[in-house]
Short mmCIF file of C-alpha atoms in Angstrom, two decimals:
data_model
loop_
_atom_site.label_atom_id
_atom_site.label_comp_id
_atom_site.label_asym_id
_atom_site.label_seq_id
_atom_site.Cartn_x
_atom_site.Cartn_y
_atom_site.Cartn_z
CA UNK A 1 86.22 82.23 101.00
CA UNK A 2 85.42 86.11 100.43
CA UNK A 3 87.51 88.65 99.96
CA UNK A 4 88.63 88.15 103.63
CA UNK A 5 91.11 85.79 102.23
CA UNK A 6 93.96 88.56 101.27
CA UNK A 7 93.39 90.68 104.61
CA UNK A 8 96.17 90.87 107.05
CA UNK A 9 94.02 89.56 110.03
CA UNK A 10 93.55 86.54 107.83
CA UNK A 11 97.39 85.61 107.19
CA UNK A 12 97.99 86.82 111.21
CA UNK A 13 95.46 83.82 111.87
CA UNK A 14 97.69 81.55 109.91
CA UNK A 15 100.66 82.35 111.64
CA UNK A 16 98.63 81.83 114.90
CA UNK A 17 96.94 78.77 114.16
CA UNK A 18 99.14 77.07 111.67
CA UNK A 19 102.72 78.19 113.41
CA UNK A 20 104.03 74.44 113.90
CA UNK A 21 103.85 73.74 109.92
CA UNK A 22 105.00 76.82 108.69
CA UNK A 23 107.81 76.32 111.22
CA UNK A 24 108.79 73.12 109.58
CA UNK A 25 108.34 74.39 106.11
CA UNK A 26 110.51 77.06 106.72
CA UNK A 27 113.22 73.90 108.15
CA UNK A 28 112.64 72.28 105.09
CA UNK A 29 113.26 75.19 102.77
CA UNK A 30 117.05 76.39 104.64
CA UNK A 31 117.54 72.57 104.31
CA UNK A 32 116.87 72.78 100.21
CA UNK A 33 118.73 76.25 100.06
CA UNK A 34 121.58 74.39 101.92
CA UNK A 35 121.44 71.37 99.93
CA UNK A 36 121.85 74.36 96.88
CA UNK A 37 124.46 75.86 97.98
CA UNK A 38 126.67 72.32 98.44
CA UNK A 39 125.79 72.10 94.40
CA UNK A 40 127.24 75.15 93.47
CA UNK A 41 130.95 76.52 94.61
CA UNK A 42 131.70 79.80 96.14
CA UNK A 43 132.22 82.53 94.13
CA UNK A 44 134.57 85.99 94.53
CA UNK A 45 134.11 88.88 92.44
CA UNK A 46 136.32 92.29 92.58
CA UNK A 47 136.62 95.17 89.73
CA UNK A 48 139.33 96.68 88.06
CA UNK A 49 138.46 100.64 86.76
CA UNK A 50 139.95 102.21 83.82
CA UNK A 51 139.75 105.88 83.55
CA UNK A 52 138.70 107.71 79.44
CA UNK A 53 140.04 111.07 79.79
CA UNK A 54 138.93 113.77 77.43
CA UNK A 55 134.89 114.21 76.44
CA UNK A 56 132.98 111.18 76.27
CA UNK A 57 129.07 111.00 75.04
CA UNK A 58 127.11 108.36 77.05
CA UNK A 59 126.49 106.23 74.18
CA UNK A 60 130.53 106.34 73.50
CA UNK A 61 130.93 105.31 77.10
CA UNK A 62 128.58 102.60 76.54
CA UNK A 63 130.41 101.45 73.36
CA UNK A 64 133.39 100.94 75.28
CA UNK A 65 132.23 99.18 78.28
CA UNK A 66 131.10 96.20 75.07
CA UNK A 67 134.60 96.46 74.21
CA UNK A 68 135.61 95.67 77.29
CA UNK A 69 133.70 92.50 77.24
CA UNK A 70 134.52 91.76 73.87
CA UNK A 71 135.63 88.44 72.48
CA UNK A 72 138.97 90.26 71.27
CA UNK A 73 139.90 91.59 74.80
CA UNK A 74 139.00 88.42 76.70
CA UNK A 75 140.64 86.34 74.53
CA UNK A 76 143.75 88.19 75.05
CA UNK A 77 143.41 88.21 78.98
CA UNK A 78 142.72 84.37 78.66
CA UNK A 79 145.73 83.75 76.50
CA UNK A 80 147.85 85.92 79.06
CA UNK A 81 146.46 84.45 82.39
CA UNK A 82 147.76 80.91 80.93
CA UNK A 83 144.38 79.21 83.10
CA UNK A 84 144.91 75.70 82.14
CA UNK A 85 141.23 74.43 80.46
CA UNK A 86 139.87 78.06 80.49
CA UNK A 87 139.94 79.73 76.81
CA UNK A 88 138.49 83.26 76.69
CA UNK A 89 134.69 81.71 75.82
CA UNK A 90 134.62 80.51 79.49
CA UNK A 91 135.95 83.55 80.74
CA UNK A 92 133.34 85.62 78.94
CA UNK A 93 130.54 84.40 81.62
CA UNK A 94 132.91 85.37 84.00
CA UNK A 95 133.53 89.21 83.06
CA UNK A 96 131.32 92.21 83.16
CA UNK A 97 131.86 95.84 82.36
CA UNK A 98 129.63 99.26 83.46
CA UNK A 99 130.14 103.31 82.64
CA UNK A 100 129.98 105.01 85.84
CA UNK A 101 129.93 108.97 86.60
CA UNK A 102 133.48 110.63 85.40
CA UNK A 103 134.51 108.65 82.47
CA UNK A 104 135.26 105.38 83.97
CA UNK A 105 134.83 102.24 82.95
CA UNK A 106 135.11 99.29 85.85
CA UNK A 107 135.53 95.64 84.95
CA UNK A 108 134.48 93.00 87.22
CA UNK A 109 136.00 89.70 87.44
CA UNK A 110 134.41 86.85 89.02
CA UNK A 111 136.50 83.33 89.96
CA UNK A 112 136.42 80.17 92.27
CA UNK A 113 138.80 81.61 94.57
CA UNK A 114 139.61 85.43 95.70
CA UNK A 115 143.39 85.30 93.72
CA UNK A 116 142.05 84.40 90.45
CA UNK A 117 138.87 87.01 90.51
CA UNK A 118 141.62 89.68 90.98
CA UNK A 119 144.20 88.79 88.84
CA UNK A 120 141.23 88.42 86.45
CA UNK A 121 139.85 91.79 86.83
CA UNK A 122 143.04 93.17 86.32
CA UNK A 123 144.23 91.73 82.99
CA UNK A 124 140.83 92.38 81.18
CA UNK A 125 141.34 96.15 82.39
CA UNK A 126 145.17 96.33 81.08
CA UNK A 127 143.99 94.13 77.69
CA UNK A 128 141.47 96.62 77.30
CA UNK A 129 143.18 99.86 77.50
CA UNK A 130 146.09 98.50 75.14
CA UNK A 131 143.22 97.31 72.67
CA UNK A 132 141.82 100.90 72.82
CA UNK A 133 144.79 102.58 72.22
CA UNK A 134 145.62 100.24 69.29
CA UNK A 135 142.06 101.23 68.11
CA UNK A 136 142.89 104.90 68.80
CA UNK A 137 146.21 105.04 66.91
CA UNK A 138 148.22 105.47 70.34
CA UNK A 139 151.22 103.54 69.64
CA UNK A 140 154.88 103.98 69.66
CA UNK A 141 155.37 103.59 66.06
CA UNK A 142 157.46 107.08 64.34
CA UNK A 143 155.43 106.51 61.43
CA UNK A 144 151.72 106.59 63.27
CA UNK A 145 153.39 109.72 65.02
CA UNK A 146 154.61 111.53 62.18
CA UNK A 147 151.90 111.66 60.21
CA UNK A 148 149.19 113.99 62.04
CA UNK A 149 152.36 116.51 62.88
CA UNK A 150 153.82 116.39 59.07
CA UNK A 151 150.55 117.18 57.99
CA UNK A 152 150.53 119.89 60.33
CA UNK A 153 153.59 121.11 59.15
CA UNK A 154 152.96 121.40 55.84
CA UNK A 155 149.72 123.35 56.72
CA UNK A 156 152.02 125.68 58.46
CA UNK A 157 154.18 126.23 55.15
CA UNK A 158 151.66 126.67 52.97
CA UNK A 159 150.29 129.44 55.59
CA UNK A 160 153.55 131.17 55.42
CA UNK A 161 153.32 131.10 51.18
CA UNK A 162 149.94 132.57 51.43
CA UNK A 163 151.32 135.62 53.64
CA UNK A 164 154.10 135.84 51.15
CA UNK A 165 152.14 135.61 48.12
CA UNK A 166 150.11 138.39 49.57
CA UNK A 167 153.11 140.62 50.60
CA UNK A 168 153.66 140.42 46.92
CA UNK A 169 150.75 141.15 45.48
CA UNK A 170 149.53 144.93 44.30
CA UNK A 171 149.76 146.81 46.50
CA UNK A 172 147.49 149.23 44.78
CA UNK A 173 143.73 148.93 45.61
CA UNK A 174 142.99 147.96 42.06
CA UNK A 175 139.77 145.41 42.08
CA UNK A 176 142.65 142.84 40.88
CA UNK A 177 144.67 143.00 43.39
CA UNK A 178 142.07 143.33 46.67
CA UNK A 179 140.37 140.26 45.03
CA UNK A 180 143.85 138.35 45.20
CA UNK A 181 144.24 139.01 49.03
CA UNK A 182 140.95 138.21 49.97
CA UNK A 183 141.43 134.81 47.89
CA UNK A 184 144.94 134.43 49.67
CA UNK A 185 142.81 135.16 53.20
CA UNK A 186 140.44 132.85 52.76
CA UNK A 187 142.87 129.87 51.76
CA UNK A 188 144.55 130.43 54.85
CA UNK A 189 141.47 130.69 57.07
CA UNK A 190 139.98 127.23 55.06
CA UNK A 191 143.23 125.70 55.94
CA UNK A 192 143.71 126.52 59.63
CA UNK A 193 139.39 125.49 60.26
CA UNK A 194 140.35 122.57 58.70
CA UNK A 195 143.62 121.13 60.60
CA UNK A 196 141.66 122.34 63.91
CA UNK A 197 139.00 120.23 62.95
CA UNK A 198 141.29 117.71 62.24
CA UNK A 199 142.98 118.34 65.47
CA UNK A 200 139.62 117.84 67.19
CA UNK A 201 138.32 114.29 65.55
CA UNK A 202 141.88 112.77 66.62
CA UNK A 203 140.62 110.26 69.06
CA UNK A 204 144.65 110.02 69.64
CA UNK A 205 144.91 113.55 70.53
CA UNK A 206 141.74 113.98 72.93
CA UNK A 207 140.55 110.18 73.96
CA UNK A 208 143.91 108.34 74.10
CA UNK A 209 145.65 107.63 77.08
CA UNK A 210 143.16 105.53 79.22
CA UNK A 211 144.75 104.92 82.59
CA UNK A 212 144.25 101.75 84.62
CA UNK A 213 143.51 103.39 88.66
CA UNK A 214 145.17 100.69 90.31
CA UNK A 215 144.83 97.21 90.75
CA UNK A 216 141.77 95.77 91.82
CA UNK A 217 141.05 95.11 95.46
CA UNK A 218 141.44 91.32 96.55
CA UNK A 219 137.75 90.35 97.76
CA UNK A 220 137.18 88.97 100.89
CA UNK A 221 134.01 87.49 100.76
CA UNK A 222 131.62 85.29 98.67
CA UNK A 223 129.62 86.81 95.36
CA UNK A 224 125.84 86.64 95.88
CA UNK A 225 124.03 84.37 97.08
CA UNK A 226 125.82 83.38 99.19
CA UNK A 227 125.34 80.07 101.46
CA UNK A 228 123.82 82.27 104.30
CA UNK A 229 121.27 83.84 101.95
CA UNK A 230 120.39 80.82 99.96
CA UNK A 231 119.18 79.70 103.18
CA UNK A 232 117.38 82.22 104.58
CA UNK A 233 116.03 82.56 101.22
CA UNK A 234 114.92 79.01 101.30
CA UNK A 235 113.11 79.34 104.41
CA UNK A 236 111.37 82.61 103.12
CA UNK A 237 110.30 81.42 100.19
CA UNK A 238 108.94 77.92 101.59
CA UNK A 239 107.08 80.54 104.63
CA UNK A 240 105.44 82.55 101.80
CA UNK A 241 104.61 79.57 99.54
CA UNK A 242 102.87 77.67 102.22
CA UNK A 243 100.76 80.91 103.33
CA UNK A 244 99.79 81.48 99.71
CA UNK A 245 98.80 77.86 99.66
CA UNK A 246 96.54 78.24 102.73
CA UNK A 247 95.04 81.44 100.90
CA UNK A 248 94.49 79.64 97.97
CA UNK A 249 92.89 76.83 99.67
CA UNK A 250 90.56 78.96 101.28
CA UNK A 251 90.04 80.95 98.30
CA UNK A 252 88.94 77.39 96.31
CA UNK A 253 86.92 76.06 99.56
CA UNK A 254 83.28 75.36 98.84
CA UNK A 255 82.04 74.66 102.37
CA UNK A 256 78.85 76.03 103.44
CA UNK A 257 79.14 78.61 106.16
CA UNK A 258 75.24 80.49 106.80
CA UNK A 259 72.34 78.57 107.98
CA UNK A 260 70.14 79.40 104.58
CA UNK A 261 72.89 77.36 102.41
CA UNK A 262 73.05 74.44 104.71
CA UNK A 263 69.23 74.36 104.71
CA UNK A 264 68.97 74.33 101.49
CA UNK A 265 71.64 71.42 100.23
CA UNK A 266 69.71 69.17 103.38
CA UNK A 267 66.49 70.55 102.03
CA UNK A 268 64.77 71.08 105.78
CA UNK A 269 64.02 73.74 108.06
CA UNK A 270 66.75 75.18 110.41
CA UNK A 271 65.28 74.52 114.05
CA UNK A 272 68.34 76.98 115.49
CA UNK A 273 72.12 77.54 116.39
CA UNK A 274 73.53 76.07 119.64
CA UNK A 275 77.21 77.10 120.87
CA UNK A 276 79.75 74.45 122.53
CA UNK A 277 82.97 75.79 124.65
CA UNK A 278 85.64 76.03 122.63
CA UNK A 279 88.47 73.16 124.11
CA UNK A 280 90.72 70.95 122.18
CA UNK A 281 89.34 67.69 120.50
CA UNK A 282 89.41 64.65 123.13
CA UNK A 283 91.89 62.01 122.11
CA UNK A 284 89.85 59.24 121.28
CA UNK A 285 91.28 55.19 121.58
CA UNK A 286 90.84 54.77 117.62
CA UNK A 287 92.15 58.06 116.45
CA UNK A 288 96.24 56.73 117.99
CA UNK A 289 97.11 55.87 114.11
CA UNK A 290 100.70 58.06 113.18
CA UNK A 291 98.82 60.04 110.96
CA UNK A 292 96.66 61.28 113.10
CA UNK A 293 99.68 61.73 115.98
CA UNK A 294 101.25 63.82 113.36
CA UNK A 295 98.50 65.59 112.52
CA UNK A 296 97.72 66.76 115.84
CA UNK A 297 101.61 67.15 116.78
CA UNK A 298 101.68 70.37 113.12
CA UNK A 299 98.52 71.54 114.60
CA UNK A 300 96.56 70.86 111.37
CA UNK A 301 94.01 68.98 112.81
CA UNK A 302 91.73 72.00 113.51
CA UNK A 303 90.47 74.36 111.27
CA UNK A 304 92.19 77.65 110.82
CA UNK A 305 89.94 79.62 108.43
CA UNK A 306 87.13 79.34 111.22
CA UNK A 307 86.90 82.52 112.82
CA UNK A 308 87.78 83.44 116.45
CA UNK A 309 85.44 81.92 118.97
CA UNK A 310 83.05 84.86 120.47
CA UNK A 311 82.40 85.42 124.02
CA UNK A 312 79.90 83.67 125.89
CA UNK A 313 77.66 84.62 128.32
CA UNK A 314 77.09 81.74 131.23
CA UNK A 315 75.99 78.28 131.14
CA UNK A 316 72.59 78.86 131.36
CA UNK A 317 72.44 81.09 128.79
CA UNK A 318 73.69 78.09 126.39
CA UNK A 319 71.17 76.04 128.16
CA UNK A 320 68.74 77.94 127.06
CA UNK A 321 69.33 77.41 123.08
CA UNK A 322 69.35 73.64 123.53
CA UNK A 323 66.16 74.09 125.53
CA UNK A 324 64.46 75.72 122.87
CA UNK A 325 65.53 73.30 119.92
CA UNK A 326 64.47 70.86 121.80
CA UNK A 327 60.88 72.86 122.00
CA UNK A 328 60.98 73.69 118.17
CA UNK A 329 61.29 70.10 118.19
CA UNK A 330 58.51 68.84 120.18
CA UNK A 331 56.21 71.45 118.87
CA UNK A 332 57.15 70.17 115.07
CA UNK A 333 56.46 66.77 115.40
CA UNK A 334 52.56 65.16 116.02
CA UNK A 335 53.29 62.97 118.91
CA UNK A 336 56.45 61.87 120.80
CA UNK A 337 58.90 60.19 118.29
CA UNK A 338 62.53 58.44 118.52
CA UNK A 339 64.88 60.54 116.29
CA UNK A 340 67.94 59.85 114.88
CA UNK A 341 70.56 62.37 115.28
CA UNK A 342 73.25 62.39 112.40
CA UNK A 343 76.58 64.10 112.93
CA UNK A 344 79.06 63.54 110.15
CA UNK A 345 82.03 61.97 111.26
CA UNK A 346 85.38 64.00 111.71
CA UNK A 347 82.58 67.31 112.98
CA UNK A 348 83.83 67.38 116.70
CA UNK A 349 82.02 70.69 117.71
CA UNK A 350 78.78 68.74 115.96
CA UNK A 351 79.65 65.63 117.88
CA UNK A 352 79.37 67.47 121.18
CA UNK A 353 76.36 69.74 120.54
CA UNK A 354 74.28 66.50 120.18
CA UNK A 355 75.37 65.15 123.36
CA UNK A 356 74.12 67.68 124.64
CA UNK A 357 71.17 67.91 123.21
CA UNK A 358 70.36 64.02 124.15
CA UNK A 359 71.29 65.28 127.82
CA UNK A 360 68.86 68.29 127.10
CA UNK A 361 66.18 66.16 125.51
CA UNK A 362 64.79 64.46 128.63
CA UNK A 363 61.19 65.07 128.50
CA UNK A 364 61.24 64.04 124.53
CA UNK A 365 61.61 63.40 121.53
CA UNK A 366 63.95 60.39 122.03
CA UNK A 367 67.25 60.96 120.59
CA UNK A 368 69.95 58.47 119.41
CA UNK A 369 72.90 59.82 118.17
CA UNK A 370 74.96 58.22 115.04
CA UNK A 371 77.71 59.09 113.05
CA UNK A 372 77.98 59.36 109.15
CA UNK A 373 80.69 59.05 106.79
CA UNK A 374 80.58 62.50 104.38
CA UNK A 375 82.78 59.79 101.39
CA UNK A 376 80.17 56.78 101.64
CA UNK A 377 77.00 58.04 103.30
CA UNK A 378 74.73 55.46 105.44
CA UNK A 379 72.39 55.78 107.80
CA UNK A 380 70.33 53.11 110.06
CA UNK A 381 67.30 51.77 108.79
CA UNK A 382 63.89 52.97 109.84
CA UNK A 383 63.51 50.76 112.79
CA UNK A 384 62.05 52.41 116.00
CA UNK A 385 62.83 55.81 114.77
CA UNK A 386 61.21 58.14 112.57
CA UNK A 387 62.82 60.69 111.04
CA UNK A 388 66.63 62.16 111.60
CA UNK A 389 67.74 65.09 113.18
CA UNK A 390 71.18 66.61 111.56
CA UNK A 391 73.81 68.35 113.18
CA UNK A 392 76.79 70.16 112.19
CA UNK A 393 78.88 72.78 112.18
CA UNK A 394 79.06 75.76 109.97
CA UNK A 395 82.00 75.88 107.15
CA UNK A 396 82.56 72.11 108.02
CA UNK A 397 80.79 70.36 104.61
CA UNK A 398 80.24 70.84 101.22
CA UNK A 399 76.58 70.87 99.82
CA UNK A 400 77.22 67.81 98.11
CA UNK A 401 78.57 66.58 101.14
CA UNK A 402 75.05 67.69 102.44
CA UNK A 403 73.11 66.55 99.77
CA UNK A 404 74.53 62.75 100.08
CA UNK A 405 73.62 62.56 103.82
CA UNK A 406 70.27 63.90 102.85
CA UNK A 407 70.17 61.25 100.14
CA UNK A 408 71.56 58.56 103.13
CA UNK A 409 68.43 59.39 105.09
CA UNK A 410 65.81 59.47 102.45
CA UNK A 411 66.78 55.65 101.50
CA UNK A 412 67.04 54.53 104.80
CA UNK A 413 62.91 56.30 104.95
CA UNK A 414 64.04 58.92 107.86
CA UNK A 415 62.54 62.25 106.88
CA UNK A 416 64.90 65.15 107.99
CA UNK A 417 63.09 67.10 110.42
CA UNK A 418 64.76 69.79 111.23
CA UNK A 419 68.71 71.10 111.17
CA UNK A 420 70.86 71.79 114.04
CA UNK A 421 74.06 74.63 113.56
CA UNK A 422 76.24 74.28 116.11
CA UNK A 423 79.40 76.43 117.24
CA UNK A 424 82.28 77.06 119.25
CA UNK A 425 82.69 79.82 122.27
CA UNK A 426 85.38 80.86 124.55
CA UNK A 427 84.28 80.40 128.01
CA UNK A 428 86.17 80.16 131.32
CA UNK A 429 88.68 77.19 131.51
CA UNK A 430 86.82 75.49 134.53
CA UNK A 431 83.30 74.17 134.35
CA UNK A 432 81.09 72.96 137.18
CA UNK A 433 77.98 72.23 135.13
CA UNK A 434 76.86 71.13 132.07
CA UNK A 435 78.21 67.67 132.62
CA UNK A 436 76.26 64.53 130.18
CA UNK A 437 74.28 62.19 132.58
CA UNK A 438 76.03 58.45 132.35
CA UNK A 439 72.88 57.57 130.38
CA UNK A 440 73.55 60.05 127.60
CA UNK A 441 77.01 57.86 127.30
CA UNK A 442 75.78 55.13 125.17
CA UNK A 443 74.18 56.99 122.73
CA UNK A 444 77.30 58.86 121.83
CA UNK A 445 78.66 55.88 121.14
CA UNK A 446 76.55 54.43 118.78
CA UNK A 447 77.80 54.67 115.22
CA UNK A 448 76.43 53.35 111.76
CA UNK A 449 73.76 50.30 112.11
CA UNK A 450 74.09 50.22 115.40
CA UNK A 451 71.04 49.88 117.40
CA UNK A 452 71.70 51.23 120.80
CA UNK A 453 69.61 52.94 123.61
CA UNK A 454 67.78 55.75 123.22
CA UNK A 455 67.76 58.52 126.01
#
């Protein structure tokens, strides 16, 4: 097809036309995401958040949340849950950890049943605020304590020396003695930037102390997907496949659809387009197989990437196109001639335009009408006619399609003589014309070598 293909219009007429098998598709698909669901158990998931106070940096923040997650906290929660047949290497699957806004840190759990995802959440938060703190040098121990404040201490002494040792000095303003006190000033200013400094880079002093807000909230339902939107999802996805498929079908399709192509693969003249009212297919004694039942029961046994039938005027005005074929006809050939008329099998809309152009035809040529396989082309052999008259209808055949019935003909020594486009219109549901005569009957019936009537 054109670029038609990807217009809305054209996936509306999909929907309209082709509603029965996308409607079991989209069955078939909430079956499969069913069936998917059954293979895979429920899951609950809840979170746990742990609060840094002090100044973090985003990339700090994003440090921690990988500790959180790390082998040496889940470990820990997985030897403290005591989860018999879970170490903390199954558990890591299980566990994830984010920064959010204000310092925090939450840890979600996720389990087979809402009691496990909590108490999961929960002991991977308090594992990983006692790892940090062991990492930060928060601990209880008087030796980690007293370190940092004897330090400080001592600074404190030694700030007290200097201000003695200056009391002491000169207290002349001899160049010795200045020079002594600003030496003494500036130890004791080095000495007090330094233990603020120190005070500063103490992750124990500023970033220790993270708080766990709470447990974490039992959950009360299932962890995406769940069952409800693997089916939906099913159904959605086996909808949009099967519309992309009719898209790509049409994109791929090679069937003829203007009069100067389907000339030119039959190689003949085009004697002119007749219309037929548009009405569903009659249901023909050989055409009861299940396949075809089925066919017609999804709706796929009419074309949907045909466009909508046009309006059409009255009966006579259709009248009048077979009329003048019929006169291109007679004009074309020397002297009154039988012609065959070949309609492809399976073109229905063909099918009917040359019954009515045998019920048309009555003052000549002599039609007979016969029907051709488009797989394994064969027409009648010249007998009493003389050349074939095809009929189709547009976007129904390929040109090599085309080009074996044109083949069919020229063995069986029937010259094509001219090329018959027929289509469909909407017209009023009742009809009170236009009816075949009983001798037009026959002919329609006539298939392959069969050497019926003429009328």
């Amino acid at each position: 097809m054109s670029d038609d293909t990807i217009r809305l219009v054209t996936v509306g007429r999909i929907l309209r036309r082709r509603w029965r098998l996308l409607a079991l598709l989209a069955v078939v698909g909430a079956l499969v995401g069913y069936g998917t669901s059954l293979l895979f158990p429920p899951r609950y998931t809840t979170s746990a958040s742990v609060l840094l106070p002090g100044q973090w940096e985003e990339r700090e923040l994003l440090t921690q949340a990988e500790i959180a997650t790390s082998s040496a906290v889940v470990d820990r929660a997985a030897a403290a849950l005591h989860w018999n047949g879970v170490s903390g290497t199954d558990l890591r699957d299980h566990v994830s950890a984010k920064a959010t806004d204000g310092n925090i840190i939450k840890i979600s759990g996720t389990a087979g049943t809402p009691e496990h995802a909590q108490r999961l959440a929960d002991q991977v938060a308090r594992q990983f605020v006692s790892f940090a703190a062991r990492i930060a040098g928060d601990t209880s121990e008087p030796d980690a304590a007293t370190g940092p404040e004897a330090l400080r201490q001592k600074v404190e002494q030694t700030s007290r020396r200097i201000t003695d040792l200056a009391n002491a000095a000169d207290p002349g303003q001899t160049v010795e003695s200045v020079q002594a006190r600003t030496e003494l000033e500036k130890l004791r200013t080095s000495l007090q930037e330094a233990m603020k400094k120190l005070d500063e880079s103490d992750p124990a002093t500023n970033k220790a102390g993270m708080v766990v807000m709470g447990p974490a909230a039992r959950p009360t339902g299932e962890a995406p997907p769940t069952r409800t939107q693997l089916v939906v999802a099913g159904a959605l996805l086996s909808l949009v496949l099967a519309v992309i498929g009719h898209l790509a079908a049409a994109r791929v399709n090679r069937r003829l659809r203007t009069e100067p192509e389907i000339a030119a693969a039959l190689g003949s003249a085009l004697l002119g387009t007749v219309d037929v009212p548009d009405e569903r297919p009659a249901h023909r004694p050989q055409d009861r197989s299940p396949r075809v039942w089925i066919r017609r029961l999804l709706g796929v046994d009419t074309r949907w990437d045909l466009p909508a039938p046009r309006a059409s005027g009255d009966e006579a005005g259709r009248r009048v196109r077979y009329r003048r074929v019929c006169d291109r006809l007679r004009d074309q050939l020397p002297a009154p001639r039988r012609l065959l008329v070949v309609v492809p099998d399976g073109d229905e809309i063909a099918r009917r335009a040359a019954g009515e152009l045998v019920a048309e035809a009555k003052s000549g040529p002599l039609l007979r009408v016969v029907g051709v396989s488009v797989s394994q082309p064969m027409v009648p052999d010249r007998d009493t006619e003389s050349g074939a008259l095809v009929v189709l209808s547009a976007g129904s055949r390929t040109a090599e399609e085309l080009a074996g019935i044109a083949e069919a003909c020229a063995d069986a020594r029937h010259e094509v003589v001219g090329i018959v486009v027929a289509g469909t219109v909407r017209t009023r549901p009742t009809r009170t014309s236009g009816q075949l005569p009983d001798d037009a009957t026959p002919a329609l019936a006539v298939r392959g070598h069969a050497t019926g009537g003429s009328a």
